[in-house]
Coordinates of C-alpha atoms in Angstrom, one line a residue:
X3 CA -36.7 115.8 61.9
X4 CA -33.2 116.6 63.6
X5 CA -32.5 112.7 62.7
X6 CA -33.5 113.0 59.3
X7 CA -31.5 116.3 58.8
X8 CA -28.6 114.3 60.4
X9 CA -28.5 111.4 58.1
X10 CA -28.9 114.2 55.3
X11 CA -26.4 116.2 55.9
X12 CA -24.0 113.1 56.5
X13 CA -24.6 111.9 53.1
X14 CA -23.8 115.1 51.5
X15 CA -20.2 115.5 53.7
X16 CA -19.8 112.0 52.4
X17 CA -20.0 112.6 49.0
X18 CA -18.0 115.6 49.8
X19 CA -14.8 113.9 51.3
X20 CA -15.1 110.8 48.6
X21 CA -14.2 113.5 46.2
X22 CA -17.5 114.0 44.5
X23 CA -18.0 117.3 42.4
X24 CA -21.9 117.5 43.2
X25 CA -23.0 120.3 46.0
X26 CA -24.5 119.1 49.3
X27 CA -28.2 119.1 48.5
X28 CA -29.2 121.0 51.2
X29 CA -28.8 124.6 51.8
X30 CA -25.4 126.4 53.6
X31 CA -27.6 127.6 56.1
X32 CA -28.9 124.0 56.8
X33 CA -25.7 122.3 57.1
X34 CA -24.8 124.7 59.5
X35 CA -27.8 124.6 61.6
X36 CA -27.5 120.4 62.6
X37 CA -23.6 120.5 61.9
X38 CA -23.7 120.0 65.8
X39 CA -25.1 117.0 65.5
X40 CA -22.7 115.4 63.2
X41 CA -20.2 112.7 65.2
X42 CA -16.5 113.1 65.0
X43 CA -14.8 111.7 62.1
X44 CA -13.2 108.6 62.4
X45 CA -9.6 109.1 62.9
X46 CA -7.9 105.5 62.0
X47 CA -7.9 102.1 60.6
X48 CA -6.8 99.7 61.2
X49 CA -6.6 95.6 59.0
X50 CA -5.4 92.7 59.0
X51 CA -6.5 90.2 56.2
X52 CA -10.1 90.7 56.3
X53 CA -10.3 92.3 59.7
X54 CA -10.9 95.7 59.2
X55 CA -11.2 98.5 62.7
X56 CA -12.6 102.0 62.7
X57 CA -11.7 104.3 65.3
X58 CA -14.2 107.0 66.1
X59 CA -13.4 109.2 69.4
X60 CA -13.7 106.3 72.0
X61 CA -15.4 103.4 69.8
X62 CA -14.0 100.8 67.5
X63 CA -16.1 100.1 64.9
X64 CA -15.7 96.6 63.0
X65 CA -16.3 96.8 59.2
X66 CA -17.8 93.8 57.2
X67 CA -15.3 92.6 54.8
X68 CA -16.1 89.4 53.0
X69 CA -13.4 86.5 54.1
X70 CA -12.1 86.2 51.0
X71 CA -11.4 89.8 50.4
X72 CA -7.9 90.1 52.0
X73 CA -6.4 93.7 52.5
X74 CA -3.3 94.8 50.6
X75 CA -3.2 98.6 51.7
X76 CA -5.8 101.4 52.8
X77 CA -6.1 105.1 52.7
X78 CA -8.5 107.6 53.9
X79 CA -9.5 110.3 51.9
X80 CA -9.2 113.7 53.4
X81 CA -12.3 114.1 55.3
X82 CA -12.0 110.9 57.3
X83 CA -15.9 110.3 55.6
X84 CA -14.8 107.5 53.4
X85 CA -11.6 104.9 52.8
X86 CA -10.5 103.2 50.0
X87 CA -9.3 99.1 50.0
X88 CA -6.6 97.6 48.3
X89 CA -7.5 93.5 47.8
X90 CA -4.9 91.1 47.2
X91 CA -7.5 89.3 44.5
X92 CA -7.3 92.9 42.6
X93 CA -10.6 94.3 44.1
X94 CA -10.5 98.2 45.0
X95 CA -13.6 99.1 47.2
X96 CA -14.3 102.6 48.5
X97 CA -16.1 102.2 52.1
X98 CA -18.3 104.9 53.9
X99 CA -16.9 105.6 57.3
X100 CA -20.2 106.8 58.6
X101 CA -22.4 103.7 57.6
X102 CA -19.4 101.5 57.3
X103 CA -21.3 99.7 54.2
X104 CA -19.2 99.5 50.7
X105 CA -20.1 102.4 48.7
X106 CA -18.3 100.9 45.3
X107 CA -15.9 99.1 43.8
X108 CA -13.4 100.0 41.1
X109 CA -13.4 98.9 37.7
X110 CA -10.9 96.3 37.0
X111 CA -9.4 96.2 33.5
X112 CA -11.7 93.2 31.6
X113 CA -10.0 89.7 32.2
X114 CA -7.5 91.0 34.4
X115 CA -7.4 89.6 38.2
X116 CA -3.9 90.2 39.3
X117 CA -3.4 91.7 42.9
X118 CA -3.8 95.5 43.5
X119 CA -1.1 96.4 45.7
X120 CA -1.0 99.6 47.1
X121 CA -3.3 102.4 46.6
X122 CA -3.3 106.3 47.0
X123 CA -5.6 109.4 47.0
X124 CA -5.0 112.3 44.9
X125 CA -5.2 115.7 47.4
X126 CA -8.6 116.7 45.8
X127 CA -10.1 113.1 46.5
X128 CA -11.4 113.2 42.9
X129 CA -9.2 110.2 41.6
X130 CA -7.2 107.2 43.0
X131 CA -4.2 105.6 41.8
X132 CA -3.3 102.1 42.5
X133 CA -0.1 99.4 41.7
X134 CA -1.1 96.3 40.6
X135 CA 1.2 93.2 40.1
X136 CA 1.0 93.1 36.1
X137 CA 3.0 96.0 36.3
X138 CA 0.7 98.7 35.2
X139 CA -0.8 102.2 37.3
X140 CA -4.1 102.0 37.1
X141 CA -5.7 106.0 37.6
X142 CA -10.2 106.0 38.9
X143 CA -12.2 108.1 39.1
X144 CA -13.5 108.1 42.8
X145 CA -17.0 109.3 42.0
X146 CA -17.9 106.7 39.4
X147 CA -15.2 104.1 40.2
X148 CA -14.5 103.8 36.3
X149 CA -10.6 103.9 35.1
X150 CA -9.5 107.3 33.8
X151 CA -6.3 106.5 32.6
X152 CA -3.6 103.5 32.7
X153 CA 0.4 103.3 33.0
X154 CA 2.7 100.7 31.5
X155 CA 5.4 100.7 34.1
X156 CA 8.9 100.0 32.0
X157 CA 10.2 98.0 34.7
X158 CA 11.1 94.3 34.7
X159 CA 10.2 94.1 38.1
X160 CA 7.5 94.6 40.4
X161 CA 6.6 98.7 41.6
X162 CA 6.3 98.7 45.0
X163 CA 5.5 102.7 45.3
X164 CA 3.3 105.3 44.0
X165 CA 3.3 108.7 45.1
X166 CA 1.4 111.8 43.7
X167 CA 2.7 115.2 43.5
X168 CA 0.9 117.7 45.9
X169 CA -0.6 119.7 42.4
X170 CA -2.3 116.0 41.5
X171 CA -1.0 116.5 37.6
X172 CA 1.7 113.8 38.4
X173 CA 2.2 110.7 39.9
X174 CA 5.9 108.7 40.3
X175 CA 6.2 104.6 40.4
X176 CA 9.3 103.0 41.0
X177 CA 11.2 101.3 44.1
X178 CA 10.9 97.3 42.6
X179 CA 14.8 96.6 43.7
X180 CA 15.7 95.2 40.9
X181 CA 19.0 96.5 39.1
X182 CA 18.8 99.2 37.0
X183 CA 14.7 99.5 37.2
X184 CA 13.3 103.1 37.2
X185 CA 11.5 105.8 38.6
X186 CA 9.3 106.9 36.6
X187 CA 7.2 110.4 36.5
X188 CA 3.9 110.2 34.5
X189 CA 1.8 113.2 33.5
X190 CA -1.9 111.9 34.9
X191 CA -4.0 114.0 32.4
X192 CA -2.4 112.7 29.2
X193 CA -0.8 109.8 30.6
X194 CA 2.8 110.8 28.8
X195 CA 5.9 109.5 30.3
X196 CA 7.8 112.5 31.4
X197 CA 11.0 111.3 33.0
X198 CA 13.0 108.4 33.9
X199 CA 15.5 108.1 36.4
X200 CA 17.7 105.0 37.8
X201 CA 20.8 104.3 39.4
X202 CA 23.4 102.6 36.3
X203 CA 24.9 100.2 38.6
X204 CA 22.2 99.5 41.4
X205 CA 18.6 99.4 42.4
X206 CA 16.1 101.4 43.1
X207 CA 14.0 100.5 46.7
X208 CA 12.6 103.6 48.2
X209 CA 11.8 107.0 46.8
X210 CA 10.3 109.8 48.2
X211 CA 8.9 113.3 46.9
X212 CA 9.7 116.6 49.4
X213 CA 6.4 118.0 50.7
X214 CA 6.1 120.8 47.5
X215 CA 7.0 118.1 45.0
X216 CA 10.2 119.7 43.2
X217 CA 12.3 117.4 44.4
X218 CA 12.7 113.5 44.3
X219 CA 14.4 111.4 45.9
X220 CA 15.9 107.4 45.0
X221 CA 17.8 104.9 47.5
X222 CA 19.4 101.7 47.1
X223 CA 22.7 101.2 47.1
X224 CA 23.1 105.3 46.1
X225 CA 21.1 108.0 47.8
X226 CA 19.9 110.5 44.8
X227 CA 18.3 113.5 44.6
X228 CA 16.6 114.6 41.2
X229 CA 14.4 117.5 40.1
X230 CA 11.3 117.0 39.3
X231 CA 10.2 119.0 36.8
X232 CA 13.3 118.1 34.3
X233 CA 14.3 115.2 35.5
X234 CA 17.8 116.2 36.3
X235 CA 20.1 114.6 38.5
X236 CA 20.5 117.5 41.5
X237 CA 22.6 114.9 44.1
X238 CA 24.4 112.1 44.6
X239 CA 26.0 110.1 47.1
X240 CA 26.6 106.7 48.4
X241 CA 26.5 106.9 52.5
X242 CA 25.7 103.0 52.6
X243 CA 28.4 101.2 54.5
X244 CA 29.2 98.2 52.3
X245 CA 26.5 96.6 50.4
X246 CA 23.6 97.9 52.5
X247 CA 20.9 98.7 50.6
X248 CA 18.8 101.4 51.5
X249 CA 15.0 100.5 52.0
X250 CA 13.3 103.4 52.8
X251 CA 13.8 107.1 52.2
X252 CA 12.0 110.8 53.1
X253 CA 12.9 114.0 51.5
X254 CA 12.4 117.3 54.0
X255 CA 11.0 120.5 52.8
X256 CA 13.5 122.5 50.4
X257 CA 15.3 119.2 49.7
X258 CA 18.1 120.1 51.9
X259 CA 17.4 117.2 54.3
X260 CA 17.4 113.6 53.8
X261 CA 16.7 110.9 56.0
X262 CA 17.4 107.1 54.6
X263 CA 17.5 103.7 56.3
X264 CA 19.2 100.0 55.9
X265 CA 18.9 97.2 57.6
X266 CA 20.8 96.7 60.3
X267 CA 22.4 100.3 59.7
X268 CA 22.0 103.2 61.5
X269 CA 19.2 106.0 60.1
X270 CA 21.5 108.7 58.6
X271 CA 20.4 111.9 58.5
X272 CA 22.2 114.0 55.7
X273 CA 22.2 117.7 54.9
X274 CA 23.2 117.7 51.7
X275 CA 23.6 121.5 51.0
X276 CA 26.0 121.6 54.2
X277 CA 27.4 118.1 53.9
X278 CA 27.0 117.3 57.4
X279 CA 25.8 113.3 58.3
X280 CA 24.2 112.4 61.6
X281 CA 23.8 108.6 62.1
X282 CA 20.8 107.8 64.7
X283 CA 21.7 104.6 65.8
X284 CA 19.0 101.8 67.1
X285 CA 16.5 102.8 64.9
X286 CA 14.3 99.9 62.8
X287 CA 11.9 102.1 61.1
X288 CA 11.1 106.2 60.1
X289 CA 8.7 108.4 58.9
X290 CA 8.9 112.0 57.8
X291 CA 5.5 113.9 58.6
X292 CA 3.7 115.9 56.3
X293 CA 5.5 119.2 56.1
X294 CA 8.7 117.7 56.5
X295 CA 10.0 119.1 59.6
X296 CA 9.5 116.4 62.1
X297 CA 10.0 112.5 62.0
X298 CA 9.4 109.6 63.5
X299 CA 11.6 107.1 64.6
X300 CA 10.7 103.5 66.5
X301 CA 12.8 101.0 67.2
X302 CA 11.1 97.5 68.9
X303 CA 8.0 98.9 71.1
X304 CA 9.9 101.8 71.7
X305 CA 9.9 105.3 69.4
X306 CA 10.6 109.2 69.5
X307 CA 9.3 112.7 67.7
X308 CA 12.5 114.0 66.5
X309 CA 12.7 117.8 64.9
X310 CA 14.3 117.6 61.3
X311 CA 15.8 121.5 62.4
X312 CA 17.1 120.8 65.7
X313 CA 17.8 117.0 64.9
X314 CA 16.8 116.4 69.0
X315 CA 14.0 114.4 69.8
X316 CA 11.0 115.9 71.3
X317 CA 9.0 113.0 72.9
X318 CA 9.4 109.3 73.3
X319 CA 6.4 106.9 72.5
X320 CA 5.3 103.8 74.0
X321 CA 3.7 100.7 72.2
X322 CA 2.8 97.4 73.8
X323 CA 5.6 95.9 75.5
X324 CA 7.2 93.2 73.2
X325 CA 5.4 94.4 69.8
X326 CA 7.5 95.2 66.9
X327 CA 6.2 98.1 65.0
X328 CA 5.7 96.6 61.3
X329 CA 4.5 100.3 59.7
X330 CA 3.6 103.5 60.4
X331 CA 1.3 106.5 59.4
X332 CA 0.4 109.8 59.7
X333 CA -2.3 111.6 59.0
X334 CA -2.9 114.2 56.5
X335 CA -2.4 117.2 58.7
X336 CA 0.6 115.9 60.6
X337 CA -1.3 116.1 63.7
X338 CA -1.4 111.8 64.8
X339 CA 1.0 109.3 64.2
X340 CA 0.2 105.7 64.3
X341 CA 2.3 102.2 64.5
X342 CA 1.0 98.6 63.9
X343 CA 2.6 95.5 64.9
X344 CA 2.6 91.8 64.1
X345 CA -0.5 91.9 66.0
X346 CA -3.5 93.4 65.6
X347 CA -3.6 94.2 69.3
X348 CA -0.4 96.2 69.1
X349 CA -2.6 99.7 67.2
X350 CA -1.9 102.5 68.8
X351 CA -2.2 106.7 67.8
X352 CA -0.3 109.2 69.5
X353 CA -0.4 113.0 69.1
X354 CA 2.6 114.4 67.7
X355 CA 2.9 117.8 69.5
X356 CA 2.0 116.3 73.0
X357 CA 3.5 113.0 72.7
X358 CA 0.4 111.6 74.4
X359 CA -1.1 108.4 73.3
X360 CA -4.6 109.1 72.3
X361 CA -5.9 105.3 71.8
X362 CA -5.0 101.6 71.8
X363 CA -6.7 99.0 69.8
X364 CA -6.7 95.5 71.6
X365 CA -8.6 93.6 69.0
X366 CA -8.3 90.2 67.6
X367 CA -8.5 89.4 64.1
X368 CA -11.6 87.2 63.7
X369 CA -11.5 87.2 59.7
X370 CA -8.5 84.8 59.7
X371 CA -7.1 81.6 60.8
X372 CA -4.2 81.5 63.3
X373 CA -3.7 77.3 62.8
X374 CA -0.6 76.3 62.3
X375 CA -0.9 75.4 58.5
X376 CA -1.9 79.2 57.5
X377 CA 1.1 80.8 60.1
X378 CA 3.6 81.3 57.8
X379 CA 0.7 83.0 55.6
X380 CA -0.2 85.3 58.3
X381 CA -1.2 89.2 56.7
X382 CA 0.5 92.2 57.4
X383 CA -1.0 94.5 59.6
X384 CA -2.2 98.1 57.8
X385 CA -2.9 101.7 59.2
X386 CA -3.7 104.5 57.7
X387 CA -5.3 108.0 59.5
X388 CA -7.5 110.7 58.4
X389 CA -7.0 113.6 60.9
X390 CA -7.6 115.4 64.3
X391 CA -10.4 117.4 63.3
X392 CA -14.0 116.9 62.7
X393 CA -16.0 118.0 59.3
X394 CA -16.9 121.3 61.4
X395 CA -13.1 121.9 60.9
X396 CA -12.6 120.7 57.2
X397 CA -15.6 123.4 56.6
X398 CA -14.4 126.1 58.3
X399 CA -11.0 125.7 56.3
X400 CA -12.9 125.2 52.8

């Protein structure tokens, strides 16, 4: 009976964190009563290709993806019960963490089989917004899987980004680094263009929205900051030491701090309200946390928790000797911080206040060929995190 309860009840906190409206069939009282007995949510996942890892406490569990389906990004949605697949043959497939089986696939527009590039969650897990390469925005719904709403993008390149405001009535594209492309703002309900901002005499490759979503910010060759709810240029400067182009880019809570990166350029850290620049140098890669007051920082196998108040780094981190850290990730609470390499051995989560490192994934890709006529078509690695907690915390907080 307990076993049966169990596999009820895990349903239901399925649905739940996959964003579906309906109640748990069972009773409060129920839930509570065999919530013991429900395992951990997984934490993170890792892919590569079609090799897909799910890490729940101490075991790795290795989802099922068809060969052919080759992985272009993934995101967990809040709960850690479920995950959602970007393919690079335009396939989006939402996957239960708990029976790690496919629970559906999003509709793709009739006809249309170009590759879905990145995807994201809106914060009440109802919807799902993804890029694709025929340069439209494509909004789901996650309960059905059907399309809600799609976006024209004005750009004659390709969007690279997506973001979607904390309040889920908006959603931002931009960053396809090519001159004088947008950003663009788009209300979700209607699907109205609200604003459009670019640089007049550069590109736009990064852009980032502050933790509350009143401000945004653009890089390329300029830093800008812009409000959000008129559209309004707020900042602007050009910190770039000859034609750098700025790649990536994180706005800090209140917009007063900005953190942007080029290659082969130091990370510079700018307060714009006091003009002050700090210049971090030996840094490859960053990420701003959710909350926006710390970051992290890695550069080779080697990285650092830094506080965006103090600007001093709080702990260093340690990833396989030799790996280059391709991207990072955090989860939704701030809490774990992960970094993938070249190599899907090189996975590793850390926690953020300790600086410990929590696990290490020393897997090998089995879904993919390593000969030497497929090397130079090797994947990118992807990680994405849910969070620290288990569903007996994500209750307790609802």
């Amino acid at each position: 009976a307990c076993a049966d309860g169990v596999r009820l009840v895990e349903a239901s906190l399925a649905d739940l964190a996959l964003g579906r409206s309906n109640r748990p069939k069972l009773p409060v009282e129920s839930i509570r009563h065999v919530l013991s007995f429900v395992p951990t949510a997984p934490r993170a996942a890792w892919a590569m290709g079609s090799d897909v890892h799910l890490w729940r406490g101490a075991a790795d569990v290795g989802l099922l993806v068809e060969r052919l389906f080759r992985v272009s990004d993934l995101k967990f949605f809040l709960g850690g019960g479920g995950l959602v697949m970007a393919g690079a043959d335009g396939r989006g497939i939402i996957w239960s963490a708990w029976t790690q089986r496919p629970v559906r696939e999003l509709e793709a527009p009739l006809g249309n089989r170009s590759k879905l590039r990145v995807v994201e969650i809106f914060p009440d897990g109802d919807r799902i917004v993804g890029l694709r390469t025929d340069r439209t925005a494509i909004v789901w719904s996650s309960g059905s899987g059907e399309i809600l709403q799609t976006f024209r993008l004005p750009e004659r390149g390709q969007s690279r980004i997506v973001r979607v405001f904390p309040q889920g009535d908006r959603i931002v594209t931009g960053g396809s680094c090519v001159e004088q492309d947008p950003a663009v703002i788009w209300n979700v309900t209607d699907g109205r263009l609200l604003h459009m901002v670019q640089h007049e005499h550069g590109e736009i490759c990064a852009l980032a929205l502050s933790p509350c979503g009143e401000w945004l910010a653009t890089a390329g060759l300029l830093v800008r900051v812009w409000l959000t709810a008129t559209g309004a240029l707020a900042w602007d400067r050009i910190p770039s030491v000859g034609d750098a182009t700025f790649t990536d880019v994180g706005i800090a809570r209140g917009g007063s701090v900005l953190l942007t990166i080029a290659p082969n350029e130091p990370l510079h850290v700018i307060n714009r309200l006091q003009g002050t620049r700090l210049l971090v140098f030996g840094i490859e890669r960053f990420l701003l946390l959710p909350g926006g007051d710390r970051f992290i920082t890695f550069n080779g196998d080697t990285g650092g928790v830094w506080s965006v108040g103090t600007l001093k780094r709080d702990h260093i981190l340690r990833h396989s000797s030799g790996c280059r850290v391709q991207r990072l990730a955090a989860s939704y609470d701030g809490r774990l911080v992960g970094a993938c390499g070249g190599e899907p051995h090189c996975s590793k989560v850390w926690d953020v206040a300790t600086g410990d490192l929590l696990h290490a994934f020393f897997g090998e890709a089995t879904n993919w060929s390593s000969s030497p006529a497929e090397s130079q078509h090797r994947p990118d690695c992807h990680i994405a995190l849910s969070g620290a907690g288990t569903y007996e915390d994500r209750l307790s907080l609802a």
